[in-house]
């Protein structure tokens, strides 16, 4: 298989300044309706150095730039742990309905009943999907949901006078946001190693809560399926160990794509979890756009949820009953839905009602698929990951759990020889027209390549991607230089990503 060279990431585009032609215009100003008045001498205008172009050139310039970007709409985007699935246009249509789009954030509940009803229904749907007693839609991202979860655990222990419970156990395969969240919440993160199967090392876990150590345990944060793409088979025992020691269990539920409609974390005994609505429920993740990290809580923590949350009017706003329990009927003429603050709430995470348009998209997605459809989506996500893993297993073996099915993603440890590293494979994939998978994560896998194909890709796409990976493995034998210099067809190739993030050049300076 030859690299097709059809990448849209072609040559460099000149800046609008370079395309500028003196005197060219792209706007038609409305006719002056008042008398022309000279500008007072004390307000002189300096000549601005702006490019001069016609409208078509400007449109083509920006459209051309947009085509240089990788996107789910354009290419396969198997970025592990990000669930870059195709986002149905229906959801966009729903989010742009003018009743939602134009609603004022300060409108009183009586004037935003539709919005509150949508939030309430979404909360209920997410509760049904996860088996939790309460849900708050305040969080703007997965990491913010995590922060809420850990603050809720802290508040719970404080409410019982157990202020010495400050240690949070985190498996070494966890997402980097987990330990960061703990430090932000003023707690101490403690790493638990993985065993040889990629699960939590049970002896290390027991040891971490043994004897006097139990009294300082706040809880455990765990991702299941973990970042190796494996279901934690000891999860029930892990939760029992933590509960026995007086700790609570937080589930990083960013990756519900393998479990929707199959396993409910609430039923497993998790005390809280967040969901990334902008991964699993089809708003794109990773573009830096708005997200929504719904926070879910079981009976123990529901009262501590961030608020406000939507509730039917007339329900008693106490405890888990507030989240769908039966209460007295609202008095005649009262709005059907209202916003309430959970009784022991850790407070607000975000202004107004969170990132509302993401909530609309998630709700539209859930309604479109329904319960059985969501389950089928999860089953296909798992099937696709396993099929792809099988197609590339000879050159891209999975160091953990190779004898078990993976969940919605898998983490391979390629070893192509000739000094070829994972970064070279990732860069070469761009030449083949594919977005590279997640690389060098999780840290416990050397040269990790973490692939999440998602349920929305066809068999042909999966096979084409496997073909590219296997062709790259061939190229590593016949001409490793080709890989080391990749990508070959993009305006820029290998960036100093740290400098690009920390010192971005956002301003055009002539002559640079
Ligand atoms: C994506 C992800 C997060 C963080 O979500 P953000 O919305 O990017 O903050 C946390 N944990 C896991 C496992 C994830 O995949």
XYZ file of C-alpha atoms and ligand atoms in Angstrom:
527
model
C 0.000 0.000 0.000
C 1.450 3.325 -1.041
C 0.743 6.500 0.833
C -2.041 8.012 -1.245
C -0.823 11.599 -0.937
C -4.419 12.761 -0.907
C -3.995 14.571 2.366
C -5.824 17.880 2.252
C -3.016 19.307 4.332
C -1.253 20.692 1.318
C 1.165 23.552 0.852
C 1.371 26.625 2.974
C -1.313 29.281 2.474
C -0.058 32.849 2.117
C -1.434 35.234 4.708
C -4.165 37.691 3.776
C -1.534 40.420 3.976
C 0.474 38.780 1.239
C -2.655 38.305 -0.901
C -3.632 41.946 -0.428
C -3.943 44.156 -3.561
C -4.131 47.912 -2.944
C -7.579 49.298 -3.663
C -9.391 45.961 -3.722
C -12.621 45.912 -1.686
C -14.793 43.209 -0.150
C -17.556 45.254 1.456
C -20.392 47.423 0.275
C -21.094 50.109 2.836
C -24.689 51.363 3.102
C -25.341 54.776 1.603
C -24.688 57.630 4.045
C -27.941 58.813 5.580
C -26.581 61.831 7.431
C -24.567 64.832 6.367
C -20.907 64.167 5.923
C -18.909 65.822 8.730
C -15.139 66.099 8.779
C -13.418 64.302 11.662
C -12.191 66.865 14.229
C -8.477 67.593 13.983
C -7.837 66.368 17.529
C -9.068 62.876 16.572
C -6.792 62.057 13.696
C -6.853 58.534 12.325
C -3.720 56.642 11.651
C -3.572 54.611 8.499
C -4.256 50.993 9.524
C -2.199 48.305 7.869
C -5.111 46.077 6.853
C -5.160 43.680 3.913
C -7.289 44.720 0.942
C -9.169 41.882 -0.705
C -12.402 40.965 -2.449
C -14.959 38.866 -0.584
C -14.424 35.667 -2.596
C -10.689 35.666 -1.819
C -11.395 36.035 1.893
C -13.945 33.204 1.878
C -11.556 30.957 -0.071
C -8.688 31.830 2.223
C -10.527 30.789 5.383
C -12.229 27.791 3.787
C -8.794 26.668 2.579
C -7.380 27.016 6.077
C -10.274 25.007 7.523
C -9.496 22.196 5.060
C -5.997 21.937 6.446
C -7.393 20.964 9.787
C -8.132 17.374 10.670
C -11.741 16.897 11.662
C -14.158 14.070 12.323
C -16.176 15.381 9.393
C -13.193 14.943 7.107
C -11.138 12.014 8.314
C -10.924 8.999 10.592
C -9.938 10.274 14.023
C -9.060 7.334 16.280
C -7.795 9.407 19.202
C -7.783 7.097 22.227
C -9.704 8.215 25.316
C -11.364 11.002 23.336
C -14.236 9.172 21.573
C -14.076 11.198 18.382
C -17.246 9.691 16.973
C -19.250 11.221 14.182
C -21.668 13.817 15.494
C -25.128 13.557 13.924
C -26.304 16.811 12.316
C -29.661 16.307 14.009
C -28.069 17.327 17.293
C -26.839 20.575 15.797
C -30.304 21.231 14.455
C -31.780 20.684 17.929
C -29.173 22.884 19.631
C -29.847 25.688 17.167
C -33.631 25.735 17.634
C -34.259 29.368 18.372
C -36.140 28.660 21.616
C -32.951 27.130 23.019
C -30.408 29.264 21.245
C -31.988 32.585 22.017
C -33.072 31.933 25.602
C -31.660 34.535 27.970
C -29.478 33.184 30.777
C -31.218 35.474 33.280
C -34.745 34.485 32.248
C -36.713 33.405 35.341
C -37.708 29.719 35.585
C -41.279 30.589 34.613
C -39.934 31.796 31.262
C -37.506 28.940 30.693
C -39.657 25.947 31.401
C -38.591 24.196 28.194
C -34.925 24.478 29.104
C -35.523 23.224 32.629
C -37.637 20.347 31.355
C -34.851 19.332 28.970
C -32.308 19.456 31.812
C -34.569 17.420 34.077
C -35.214 14.808 31.398
C -31.510 14.578 30.597
C -30.670 14.171 34.297
C -33.237 11.355 34.500
C -31.922 9.661 31.344
C -28.352 9.765 32.634
C -29.476 8.395 35.994
C -31.261 5.530 34.238
C -28.146 4.829 32.149
C -25.735 4.849 35.081
C -27.788 3.606 38.039
C -27.100 6.697 40.160
C -29.575 8.566 42.384
C -28.628 12.124 41.449
C -27.212 14.128 38.580
C -25.947 17.677 38.138
C -25.312 19.149 34.702
C -23.181 22.055 35.937
C -19.744 20.809 34.904
C -18.145 22.245 31.783
C -15.646 19.412 31.250
C -14.680 15.984 32.455
C -11.920 17.410 34.608
C -14.395 19.792 36.244
C -16.735 16.876 36.925
C -13.850 15.092 38.624
C -13.123 18.143 40.740
C -16.772 18.237 41.798
C -16.675 14.527 42.667
C -13.599 14.844 44.830
C -14.920 17.989 46.536
C -18.136 16.081 47.273
C -16.167 13.236 48.839
C -14.210 15.741 50.926
C -17.408 17.526 51.994
C -18.970 14.199 52.944
C -16.104 13.279 55.266
C -16.047 16.793 56.727
C -19.798 16.649 57.389
C -19.098 13.609 59.559
C -16.218 15.284 61.355
C -13.680 12.998 59.675
C -11.369 15.745 58.483
C -8.329 13.457 58.642
C -9.500 11.575 55.554
C -7.289 13.185 52.935
C -5.669 10.367 50.914
C -7.049 9.485 47.508
C -5.802 6.303 45.857
C -5.320 6.446 42.087
C -4.164 3.575 39.850
C -1.010 4.336 37.847
C -2.934 3.853 34.588
C -5.248 6.794 35.399
C -5.847 9.834 33.237
C -3.536 12.682 34.259
C -6.492 14.795 35.292
C -7.182 12.465 38.260
C -4.123 13.272 40.404
C -4.317 16.918 39.304
C -7.912 17.039 40.545
C -6.904 15.668 43.938
C -4.251 18.293 44.475
C -6.662 21.035 43.425
C -9.160 19.768 45.980
C -6.481 19.917 48.692
C -6.200 16.139 49.009
C -3.197 13.878 48.503
C -2.999 11.559 45.505
C -1.390 8.186 46.154
C -0.489 5.886 43.278
C -1.544 2.240 43.211
C 0.455 0.136 40.743
C -1.091 -2.077 38.077
C -0.655 -5.842 38.122
C 0.663 -7.814 35.155
C -2.822 -8.055 33.632
C -3.207 -4.272 33.607
C -5.683 -4.236 36.509
C -5.315 -2.751 39.983
C -2.699 -4.617 42.029
C -4.970 -5.965 44.780
C -2.164 -6.568 47.273
C -1.006 -2.974 46.911
C -4.588 -1.781 47.340
C -5.100 -3.830 50.524
C -1.783 -2.571 51.845
C -2.764 1.073 51.213
C -5.831 0.770 53.461
C -4.439 -1.616 56.059
C -4.239 -0.932 59.791
C -4.108 2.718 60.779
C -4.038 3.818 57.136
C -7.785 3.265 56.787
C -8.530 6.273 59.011
C -6.843 8.688 56.587
C -8.458 7.288 53.438
C -10.769 9.682 51.602
C -11.380 7.342 48.705
C -10.340 5.982 45.331
C -10.568 7.424 41.828
C -10.707 4.804 39.145
C -11.374 4.679 35.419
C -13.205 1.605 34.203
C -12.548 0.566 31.480
C -9.060 1.834 32.227
C -6.725 3.580 29.841
C -5.448 0.194 28.656
C -8.940 -0.375 27.256
C -9.588 -3.210 29.694
C -12.530 -3.805 31.995
C -11.332 -3.954 35.600
C -12.385 -7.470 36.503
C -11.871 -6.975 40.249
C -14.010 -3.854 40.360
C -16.559 -5.232 42.876
C -13.802 -6.363 45.228
C -11.953 -3.040 44.836
C -15.082 -1.102 45.803
C -15.648 -3.407 48.793
C -12.079 -2.848 50.031
C -12.462 0.938 49.856
C -15.893 0.994 51.502
C -14.729 -1.303 54.264
C -11.986 1.231 55.041
C -14.548 4.068 55.199
C -13.567 5.582 51.844
C -15.744 6.455 48.866
C -15.232 5.472 45.244
C -15.174 7.940 42.374
C -15.526 6.639 38.828
C -13.926 8.558 36.004
C -16.736 7.878 33.546
C -15.279 9.816 30.620
C -15.230 6.537 28.729
C -18.821 5.298 29.005
C -18.767 4.461 25.316
C -18.068 0.788 26.044
C -20.623 0.472 28.814
C -23.746 2.426 27.828
C -26.783 0.211 28.313
C -24.607 -2.710 29.465
C -23.092 -1.855 32.862
C -24.308 0.745 35.375
C -21.519 2.118 37.599
C -24.132 2.978 40.247
C -25.103 -0.701 40.447
C -21.451 -1.692 40.822
C -21.275 0.414 43.990
C -19.537 3.570 42.789
C -20.468 6.563 44.960
C -20.022 9.178 42.241
C -18.817 9.524 38.672
C -18.762 12.018 35.868
C -19.771 11.504 32.278
C -18.187 13.352 29.389
C -21.273 14.346 27.422
C -18.809 15.748 24.872
C -17.339 12.325 24.170
C -19.906 9.616 24.680
C -22.977 11.656 23.788
C -21.653 12.950 20.491
C -20.532 16.527 20.982
C -16.972 16.540 19.625
C -14.169 16.434 22.158
C -10.726 17.840 21.798
C -11.286 20.929 19.723
C -11.176 23.171 22.743
C -14.868 23.893 22.339
C -17.490 23.738 25.052
C -18.014 20.457 26.868
C -20.205 19.120 29.637
C -19.085 16.912 32.503
C -22.293 15.686 34.113
C -21.716 14.683 37.741
C -23.546 11.600 38.955
C -23.948 10.571 42.597
C -25.347 7.643 44.553
C -27.480 8.009 47.691
C -24.469 8.782 49.930
C -23.328 11.790 47.929
C -26.444 13.048 46.098
C -27.059 15.829 48.636
C -23.563 17.201 47.970
C -23.949 17.583 44.201
C -23.086 20.937 42.627
C -26.137 22.995 41.887
C -28.523 24.215 40.900
C -30.144 21.188 39.340
C -33.503 20.978 37.576
C -36.352 19.420 39.519
C -40.089 19.083 39.087
C -41.917 21.729 41.111
C -43.545 20.572 44.304
C -41.031 17.870 45.058
C -39.431 18.063 48.487
C -35.907 19.368 47.820
C -34.244 17.058 50.312
C -31.919 14.178 49.647
C -32.122 11.811 46.734
C -35.917 12.189 46.762
C -35.367 15.572 45.132
C -33.994 13.812 42.091
C -37.106 12.151 40.849
C -38.639 10.818 44.043
C -42.345 11.278 44.576
C -43.451 14.438 46.273
C -46.645 16.360 46.582
C -48.183 17.822 43.427
C -47.335 21.465 42.695
C -49.985 24.054 43.506
C -52.218 25.118 40.614
C -50.517 27.531 38.221
C -46.934 26.862 39.431
C -44.343 26.228 36.737
C -43.754 22.507 36.325
C -39.967 22.720 36.694
C -37.633 24.751 38.873
C -34.001 24.946 39.833
C -33.029 23.701 43.278
C -29.818 23.628 45.238
C -29.061 20.197 46.667
C -29.164 20.532 50.491
C -25.448 20.017 51.204
C -24.283 21.235 47.790
C -20.603 21.990 47.244
C -21.928 24.998 45.284
C -21.768 26.156 41.718
C -19.193 25.045 39.179
C -20.271 27.257 36.341
C -22.431 30.280 35.662
C -26.101 29.767 34.776
C -26.974 26.243 33.621
C -23.608 24.948 32.471
C -22.872 24.597 28.774
C -26.499 24.338 27.832
C -26.127 23.688 24.091
C -24.019 20.594 24.819
C -26.848 19.364 27.033
C -29.298 19.793 24.158
C -27.030 17.780 21.845
C -26.650 14.993 24.415
C -30.401 14.851 24.970
C -31.078 14.757 21.220
C -28.535 11.945 20.843
C -30.073 9.904 23.667
C -33.604 10.362 22.301
C -32.522 9.483 18.758
C -30.934 6.174 19.778
C -33.113 5.239 22.736
C -32.009 2.656 25.325
C -31.483 -0.278 22.897
C -29.736 2.029 20.401
C -27.283 3.271 23.011
C -26.515 -0.309 23.956
C -25.943 -1.182 20.294
C -23.633 1.817 19.934
C -21.557 0.540 22.878
C -21.493 -2.993 21.463
C -20.298 -1.719 18.098
C -17.657 0.496 19.717
C -16.268 -2.627 21.424
C -16.561 -4.769 18.285
C -14.738 -2.168 16.153
C -11.881 -1.851 18.634
C -11.467 -5.622 18.808
C -11.580 -6.021 15.018
C -8.982 -3.309 14.517
C -6.769 -4.693 17.262
C -6.941 -8.079 15.547
C -5.994 -6.625 12.143
C -2.794 -5.042 13.472
C -1.861 -7.371 16.329
C 1.284 -8.798 14.698
C 3.091 -5.482 14.405
C 1.233 -3.562 17.116
C 0.794 -5.961 20.040
C -1.092 -5.056 23.202
C 1.226 -5.619 26.162
C -1.620 -5.995 28.661
C -4.691 -8.175 28.264
C -3.846 -9.480 24.778
C -5.699 -12.685 25.638
C -8.875 -10.818 26.625
C -11.272 -8.753 24.537
C -10.604 -5.045 24.810
C -13.355 -2.538 25.448
C -13.916 0.508 23.185
C -10.179 1.098 22.699
C -6.844 -0.653 22.954
C -3.322 0.402 23.836
C -0.591 -1.095 21.684
C 3.161 -1.055 22.193
C 4.605 -1.017 18.663
C 8.156 -2.133 18.229
C 8.988 -1.725 14.557
C 12.781 -1.683 14.928
C 15.303 0.449 12.996
C 14.980 3.218 15.567
C 11.363 3.927 14.607
C 9.409 5.403 17.484
C 5.698 5.863 18.052
C 6.008 9.540 17.171
C 7.275 8.523 13.695
C 4.317 6.182 13.200
C 1.925 8.927 14.288
C 3.476 11.484 11.928
C 3.519 9.036 9.009
C -0.196 8.284 9.525
C -0.870 11.919 8.634
C 0.614 11.245 5.174
C -1.881 8.425 4.803
C -4.727 10.802 5.620
C -5.508 9.581 9.139
C -5.459 11.423 12.415
C -2.880 9.762 14.665
C -4.115 7.893 17.722
C -3.224 9.077 21.218
C 0.502 8.550 21.752
C 2.748 7.998 24.784
C -0.259 7.534 27.066
C -0.902 5.718 29.369
C 2.566 6.141 30.824
C 2.793 2.514 31.942
C 3.063 1.379 28.303
C 6.349 2.190 26.602
C 5.869 3.855 23.188
C 2.093 3.611 23.712
C -0.315 3.966 20.806
C -3.873 4.220 22.107
C -6.511 3.620 19.468
C -10.241 4.297 19.791
C -12.059 3.719 16.504
C -15.634 4.394 17.788
C -18.840 2.806 16.565
C -19.462 5.314 13.805
C -16.786 4.034 11.400
C -17.345 1.518 8.620
C -15.560 -1.810 8.240
C -13.800 -0.371 5.176
C -12.411 2.559 7.170
C -11.134 0.251 9.901
C -9.478 -1.936 7.269
C -7.934 1.042 5.474
C -6.506 2.311 8.760
C -5.127 -1.146 9.633
C -3.676 -1.239 6.101
C -1.875 2.035 6.722
C -0.498 0.869 10.085
C 0.754 -2.384 8.561
C 2.228 -0.557 5.560
C 4.091 1.722 7.972
C 5.469 -1.357 9.727
C 6.733 -2.498 6.288
C 8.242 0.934 5.610
C 10.096 0.706 8.919
C 11.960 -2.256 7.428
C 12.584 -0.859 3.971
C 13.134 2.848 4.593
C 12.962 4.082 8.150
C 14.099 7.548 6.990
C 10.722 8.001 5.329
C 9.091 7.644 8.725
C 11.574 9.786 10.587
C 10.957 12.702 8.225
C 7.175 12.365 8.119
C 4.799 14.051 7.598
C 5.771 14.939 4.067
C 2.717 16.808 2.812
C 1.842 19.292 5.516
C 2.874 22.950 5.803
C 4.477 22.143 9.153
C 5.670 18.771 10.370
C 7.238 18.338 13.747
C 6.489 21.175 16.080
C 7.845 22.095 19.441
C 4.455 21.413 20.962
C 5.333 22.844 24.354
C 6.466 26.137 22.827
C 3.411 26.160 20.547
C 1.120 25.827 23.568
C 2.996 28.182 25.890
C 4.133 30.891 23.457
C 1.640 30.829 20.607
C 2.267 33.334 17.819
C -1.195 34.694 17.223
C -0.313 37.906 15.465
C 0.880 38.453 11.925
C 4.017 40.519 11.715
C 4.973 41.554 8.173
C 8.171 39.979 7.007
C 8.179 37.043 9.430
C -11.148 12.972 28.449
C -10.924 12.387 29.777
C -10.944 13.188 30.932
C -11.037 14.693 30.910
O -12.123 15.236 30.222
P -12.065 16.778 29.762
O -13.435 17.086 29.303
O -11.046 16.838 28.666
O -11.672 17.591 30.945
C -10.798 12.561 32.155
N -10.613 11.239 32.240
C -10.577 10.429 31.154
C -10.384 8.958 31.322
C -10.726 10.982 29.881
O -10.670 10.188 28.800
